[in-house]
């Protein structure tokens, strides 16, 4: 599966060299940002309040991981400057093609797609090991596929799109090498300690 992902990423990069000749223009970026504001009008402060609520009442592990990402974005992915979309399709009117967990505007005026996955690294047994490996492969497949579809729909060169993966499994950290995916992780233990400290420091 890892070889397939590598091949797929390399094929996309090869296609990029023969596709559109134009970098992402200010107009193209403006159109996409306008689309984002239309389907997700909440302010950055509104989104922060939502994620702080998740930290206070962590009813979903995946959402808690996403809250950690949003509230620590500058440490994890330093170029990410503004959240444009959360759990929305970056491809207008085509939600069946998949939602992206996070789409950020970077400080370099590029777009950064991030997929997250809470992977249970504490469970034991052969079945759990197979499930973990499936989740590792799936999250990379998702972000690479979204990047390709995003590029085709919005007519944006792949070089103008960055992508990343964020999970609770440090085993994925090396997998982004060679497929142009930035990989970051936080352990389940550290995630829980952060949640407790964040609640204490912010009186949640």
CSV table of C-alpha atoms in Angstrom, one decimal, residues 56 61 86 92 98 102 108 116-117 123 131 144-146 155 167 172-173 181 189 196:
chain,number,residue,atom,x,y,z
A,56,UNK,CA,-14.0,21.1,27.9
A,61,UNK,CA,-11.7,11.6,20.3
A,86,UNK,CA,-13.2,22.9,8.5
A,92,UNK,CA,-18.1,23.4,-4.6
A,98,UNK,CA,-15.0,14.1,0.1
A,102,UNK,CA,-8.8,21.6,7.4
A,108,UNK,CA,2.9,32.7,1.7
A,116,UNK,CA,-6.4,14.2,10.8
A,117,UNK,CA,-6.9,10.7,12.2
A,123,UNK,CA,-4.9,-1.2,21.8
A,131,UNK,CA,-6.5,-1.6,11.9
A,144,UNK,CA,-3.3,13.0,-1.6
A,145,UNK,CA,-6.6,12.3,-3.4
A,146,UNK,CA,-8.1,15.6,-2.1
A,155,UNK,CA,-7.4,24.8,-11.8
A,167,UNK,CA,-2.5,11.8,13.9
A,172,UNK,CA,3.4,7.9,10.4
A,173,UNK,CA,6.0,10.6,10.9
A,181,UNK,CA,3.1,15.3,2.7
A,189,UNK,CA,-1.0,10.5,26.6
A,196,UNK,CA,-6.4,18.7,31.3
